[in-house]
Short mmCIF file of C-alpha atoms in Angstrom, two decimals:
data_model
loop_
_atom_site.label_atom_id
_atom_site.label_comp_id
_atom_site.label_asym_id
_atom_site.label_seq_id
_atom_site.Cartn_x
_atom_site.Cartn_y
_atom_site.Cartn_z
CA GLU A 1 -1.46 13.75 -14.51
CA VAL A 2 -0.70 12.61 -10.98
CA GLN A 3 2.96 11.72 -10.50
CA LEU A 4 4.91 10.78 -7.39
CA VAL A 5 8.68 10.43 -7.32
CA GLU A 6 10.44 9.15 -4.23
CA SER A 7 14.07 9.89 -3.49
CA GLY A 8 16.53 9.68 -0.65
CA GLY A 9 16.94 5.93 -0.35
CA ASP A 10 20.44 4.86 0.63
CA LEU A 11 22.60 2.41 2.52
CA VAL A 12 22.80 3.48 6.16
CA GLN A 13 24.11 1.98 9.36
CA PRO A 14 21.81 0.85 12.15
CA GLY A 15 20.94 3.66 14.52
CA ARG A 16 21.36 6.37 11.91
CA SER A 17 18.71 8.59 10.33
CA LEU A 18 17.46 9.10 6.80
CA ARG A 19 14.85 11.31 5.20
CA LEU A 20 12.88 10.22 2.17
CA SER A 21 11.20 12.71 -0.12
CA CYS A 22 8.15 12.28 -2.30
CA SER A 23 7.88 14.94 -4.98
CA ALA A 24 4.35 15.34 -6.28
CA SER A 25 3.05 16.82 -9.50
CA GLY A 26 -0.42 17.15 -10.93
CA PHE A 27 -2.01 17.93 -7.57
CA ILE A 28 -1.40 19.73 -4.27
CA VAL A 29 -0.08 17.42 -1.55
CA GLY A 30 -1.90 19.29 1.17
CA ASP A 31 -5.27 18.51 -0.40
CA PHE A 32 -4.88 14.74 -0.09
CA ALA A 33 -3.90 12.04 2.37
CA MET A 34 -0.34 10.91 1.72
CA SER A 35 0.80 7.48 2.85
CA TRP A 36 4.02 5.51 3.02
CA VAL A 37 4.11 1.76 2.50
CA ARG A 38 7.20 -0.42 2.55
CA GLN A 39 8.13 -3.81 1.17
CA ALA A 40 11.08 -5.75 2.49
CA PRO A 41 12.94 -7.88 -0.07
CA GLY A 42 10.79 -10.85 -1.05
CA GLU A 43 8.12 -9.92 1.46
CA GLY A 44 4.62 -8.47 1.45
CA LEU A 45 3.37 -4.92 1.79
CA GLU A 46 3.53 -3.15 5.15
CA TRP A 47 1.71 0.09 5.83
CA VAL A 48 4.05 2.59 7.51
CA GLY A 49 1.84 5.60 8.13
CA PHE A 50 0.01 8.54 6.64
CA ILE A 51 -0.67 12.21 7.00
CA ARG A 52 -4.22 13.36 6.46
CA SER A 53 -5.07 16.33 4.29
CA LYS A 54 -5.17 19.88 5.57
CA PHE A 55 -8.94 19.48 5.72
CA TYR A 56 -8.37 16.97 8.51
CA ASP A 57 -5.82 19.11 10.34
CA ASP A 58 -2.76 17.25 9.00
CA THR A 59 -3.14 14.54 11.63
CA ARG A 60 -0.94 11.48 11.31
CA ASP A 61 -1.02 7.80 12.17
CA TYR A 62 1.79 5.27 12.19
CA ALA A 63 2.32 1.54 12.31
CA ALA A 64 3.37 0.27 15.72
CA SER A 65 6.67 -0.93 14.24
CA VAL A 66 7.76 2.63 13.40
CA LYS A 67 5.86 4.79 15.89
CA GLY A 68 8.22 7.07 17.79
CA ARG A 69 10.98 6.60 15.21
CA PHE A 70 9.40 7.71 11.93
CA THR A 71 7.68 11.03 11.18
CA ILE A 72 5.65 11.98 8.14
CA SER A 73 5.41 15.60 7.11
CA ARG A 74 4.94 17.71 4.05
CA ASP A 75 5.95 21.05 2.60
CA ASP A 76 3.06 22.49 0.62
CA SER A 77 5.25 25.25 -0.82
CA LYS A 78 7.49 22.62 -2.45
CA ASN A 79 4.71 20.08 -2.98
CA ILE A 80 6.75 17.38 -1.28
CA ALA A 81 5.90 14.81 1.36
CA TYR A 82 8.60 13.45 3.64
CA LEU A 83 9.33 10.39 5.71
CA GLN A 84 11.89 11.09 8.42
CA MET A 85 13.33 7.84 9.71
CA ASN A 86 15.35 7.84 12.92
CA SER A 87 17.01 5.06 14.93
CA LEU A 88 16.97 2.83 11.88
CA LYS A 89 17.08 -0.93 12.36
CA THR A 90 18.11 -3.69 9.98
CA GLU A 91 14.46 -4.72 9.75
CA ASP A 92 13.64 -1.33 8.22
CA THR A 93 15.40 -2.46 5.04
CA ALA A 94 12.78 -2.19 2.28
CA VAL A 95 11.53 -0.38 -0.76
CA TYR A 96 9.52 2.58 0.45
CA TYR A 97 6.55 3.76 -1.58
CA CYS A 98 4.77 7.08 -1.38
CA ILE A 99 1.07 6.95 -2.23
CA ARG A 100 -1.76 9.42 -2.63
CA ASP A 101 -5.29 8.75 -1.37
CA ILE A 102 -6.89 6.23 0.92
CA PRO A 103 -7.39 3.62 -0.41
CA LEU A 104 -3.98 3.77 -2.03
CA ARG A 105 -4.68 4.92 -5.55
CA PHE A 106 -1.58 6.63 -6.93
CA TRP A 107 1.82 5.05 -6.19
CA GLY A 108 5.36 6.25 -6.74
CA GLN A 109 8.05 3.92 -8.06
CA GLY A 110 9.64 3.46 -4.65
CA THR A 111 13.07 4.07 -3.19
CA LEU A 112 15.30 1.44 -1.60
CA VAL A 113 16.51 1.85 1.96
CA THR A 114 19.14 -0.59 3.16
CA VAL A 115 20.06 -0.63 6.82
CA SER A 116 23.25 -2.57 7.40
CA SER A 117 26.58 -2.24 9.14
CA ASP B 1 -5.65 -4.02 16.22
CA ILE B 2 -7.70 -5.72 13.51
CA GLN B 3 -5.91 -8.55 11.73
CA MET B 4 -6.40 -9.36 8.05
CA THR B 5 -6.00 -13.05 7.22
CA GLN B 6 -5.66 -13.78 3.54
CA SER B 7 -5.91 -17.21 1.95
CA PRO B 8 -4.55 -19.10 0.19
CA SER B 9 -0.97 -17.83 0.29
CA SER B 10 -0.45 -19.13 -3.22
CA LEU B 11 -2.38 -20.86 -5.95
CA SER B 12 -1.80 -22.22 -9.41
CA ALA B 13 -4.61 -22.31 -11.95
CA SER B 14 -5.12 -22.78 -15.66
CA VAL B 15 -5.93 -20.05 -18.12
CA GLY B 16 -9.67 -19.56 -18.14
CA ASP B 17 -10.17 -20.87 -14.60
CA ARG B 18 -12.21 -19.03 -12.00
CA VAL B 19 -9.95 -17.96 -9.14
CA THR B 20 -11.07 -16.92 -5.67
CA ILE B 21 -9.00 -15.26 -2.95
CA THR B 22 -10.35 -14.64 0.52
CA CYS B 23 -9.50 -12.05 3.17
CA ARG B 24 -10.98 -12.29 6.65
CA ALA B 25 -11.01 -9.39 9.09
CA SER B 26 -10.76 -10.20 12.80
CA GLN B 27 -13.42 -7.55 13.51
CA GLY B 28 -15.95 -5.63 11.47
CA ILE B 29 -14.58 -3.08 9.02
CA GLY B 30 -17.75 -2.35 7.07
CA SER B 31 -16.90 -2.12 3.39
CA SER B 32 -13.53 -0.40 3.88
CA LEU B 33 -11.56 -3.07 2.07
CA ALA B 34 -9.31 -2.68 -0.95
CA TRP B 35 -7.58 -5.20 -3.20
CA TYR B 36 -4.23 -4.56 -4.88
CA GLN B 37 -2.37 -6.38 -7.62
CA GLN B 38 1.42 -6.46 -7.74
CA LYS B 39 2.95 -7.99 -10.82
CA PRO B 40 6.51 -9.31 -10.54
CA GLY B 41 8.97 -6.43 -10.27
CA LYS B 42 6.24 -3.82 -10.50
CA VAL B 43 4.53 -1.29 -8.27
CA PRO B 44 1.27 -2.36 -6.62
CA LYS B 45 -1.93 -1.23 -8.30
CA LEU B 46 -5.36 -0.60 -6.82
CA LEU B 47 -7.91 -3.03 -8.24
CA ILE B 48 -11.00 -2.77 -6.05
CA TYR B 49 -12.14 -0.49 -3.22
CA THR B 50 -15.16 -0.35 -0.91
CA ALA B 51 -15.02 -4.14 -1.18
CA SER B 52 -16.64 -4.33 -4.60
CA THR B 53 -16.04 -1.15 -6.63
CA LEU B 54 -13.76 -1.68 -9.60
CA GLN B 55 -11.04 0.93 -10.02
CA SER B 56 -11.16 2.68 -13.38
CA GLY B 57 -9.42 0.70 -16.12
CA VAL B 58 -9.49 -2.64 -14.30
CA PRO B 59 -10.86 -5.49 -16.45
CA SER B 60 -14.35 -6.64 -15.61
CA ARG B 61 -13.17 -10.21 -14.98
CA PHE B 62 -12.10 -8.93 -11.56
CA SER B 63 -14.79 -8.59 -8.91
CA GLY B 64 -15.07 -8.22 -5.17
CA SER B 65 -17.70 -9.25 -2.68
CA THR B 66 -18.27 -9.34 1.03
CA SER B 67 -20.12 -11.35 3.62
CA GLY B 68 -19.75 -9.92 7.07
CA THR B 69 -16.05 -9.89 7.83
CA ASP B 70 -15.15 -12.14 4.89
CA PHE B 71 -14.07 -10.51 1.65
CA THR B 72 -13.51 -12.21 -1.67
CA LEU B 73 -11.62 -11.27 -4.81
CA THR B 74 -12.67 -13.26 -7.85
CA ILE B 75 -11.04 -13.50 -11.24
CA SER B 76 -13.75 -14.98 -13.44
CA SER B 77 -11.42 -16.21 -16.18
CA LEU B 78 -7.72 -16.21 -15.34
CA GLN B 79 -5.48 -14.68 -17.98
CA PRO B 80 -1.69 -14.92 -18.34
CA GLU B 81 -1.35 -11.23 -17.51
CA ASP B 82 -3.03 -11.84 -14.14
CA VAL B 83 0.09 -13.56 -12.79
CA ALA B 84 0.76 -11.45 -9.72
CA THR B 85 0.54 -11.25 -5.96
CA TYR B 86 -2.75 -9.92 -4.64
CA TYR B 87 -3.15 -8.11 -1.33
CA CYS B 88 -6.17 -7.01 0.63
CA GLN B 89 -6.06 -3.97 2.92
CA LYS B 90 -8.45 -2.53 5.47
CA TYR B 91 -8.73 1.23 5.58
CA ASN B 92 -11.61 2.03 7.93
CA SER B 93 -9.16 3.24 10.57
CA ALA B 94 -5.46 3.09 11.37
CA PRO B 95 -3.50 0.89 11.22
CA LEU B 96 -4.26 0.25 7.54
CA THR B 97 -3.29 -3.39 7.70
CA PHE B 98 -2.54 -5.50 4.64
CA GLY B 99 -3.24 -9.18 4.28
CA GLY B 100 -0.26 -11.46 3.78
CA GLY B 101 -0.73 -11.72 0.02
CA THR B 102 -1.74 -14.42 -2.44
CA LYS B 103 0.63 -15.36 -5.21
CA VAL B 104 -1.21 -16.43 -8.36
CA ASP B 105 0.47 -18.20 -11.21
CA ILE B 106 -0.49 -20.25 -14.26
CA LYS B 107 -0.52 -24.01 -14.11
#
């Protein structure tokens, strides 16, 4: 059974960094595209970025709103995908979801990131 | 970047009604269009992909169609458990843009 569990969400000050983790079970993260999507309180879904599978050379793409600040990576030995978030802004406040596949088939439960002073 | 314009932003219908939601792409995306359902307080769920293919386990009252750059999600007979917000998403190439969402409730 495919399972994804996000962790690492927290309250952080603007300008600080945070790393989210997505622990996977039931499959090997390197064999699939792994995406991050966020949802600000009361708002719609926003695609953040993804990392392609090892079969596509682990290439990544990001939304313009996070490009240069956020980095997606994964550790195949731990079967975890990561979202490194730097230079956080108040508008990054959201629930962050980790998802397997494109289109987005298997979703984690999400982790809340609050950026506030 | 390609924009995805979803309409209406909300609708209210009676149980048993036929409900239609539209998503328009600003440029061609082929059939690389997915629909998601997000019930209140829940995680989004994939309903339809490649514009018209039903994800496993999704009731057959849901269907998707396309005409050029216009995509439609239809609920043939609205049920109380269909109260949710529905999103379209393009996935032919990055960025994988979502539509703004359509909130569906029961009249």
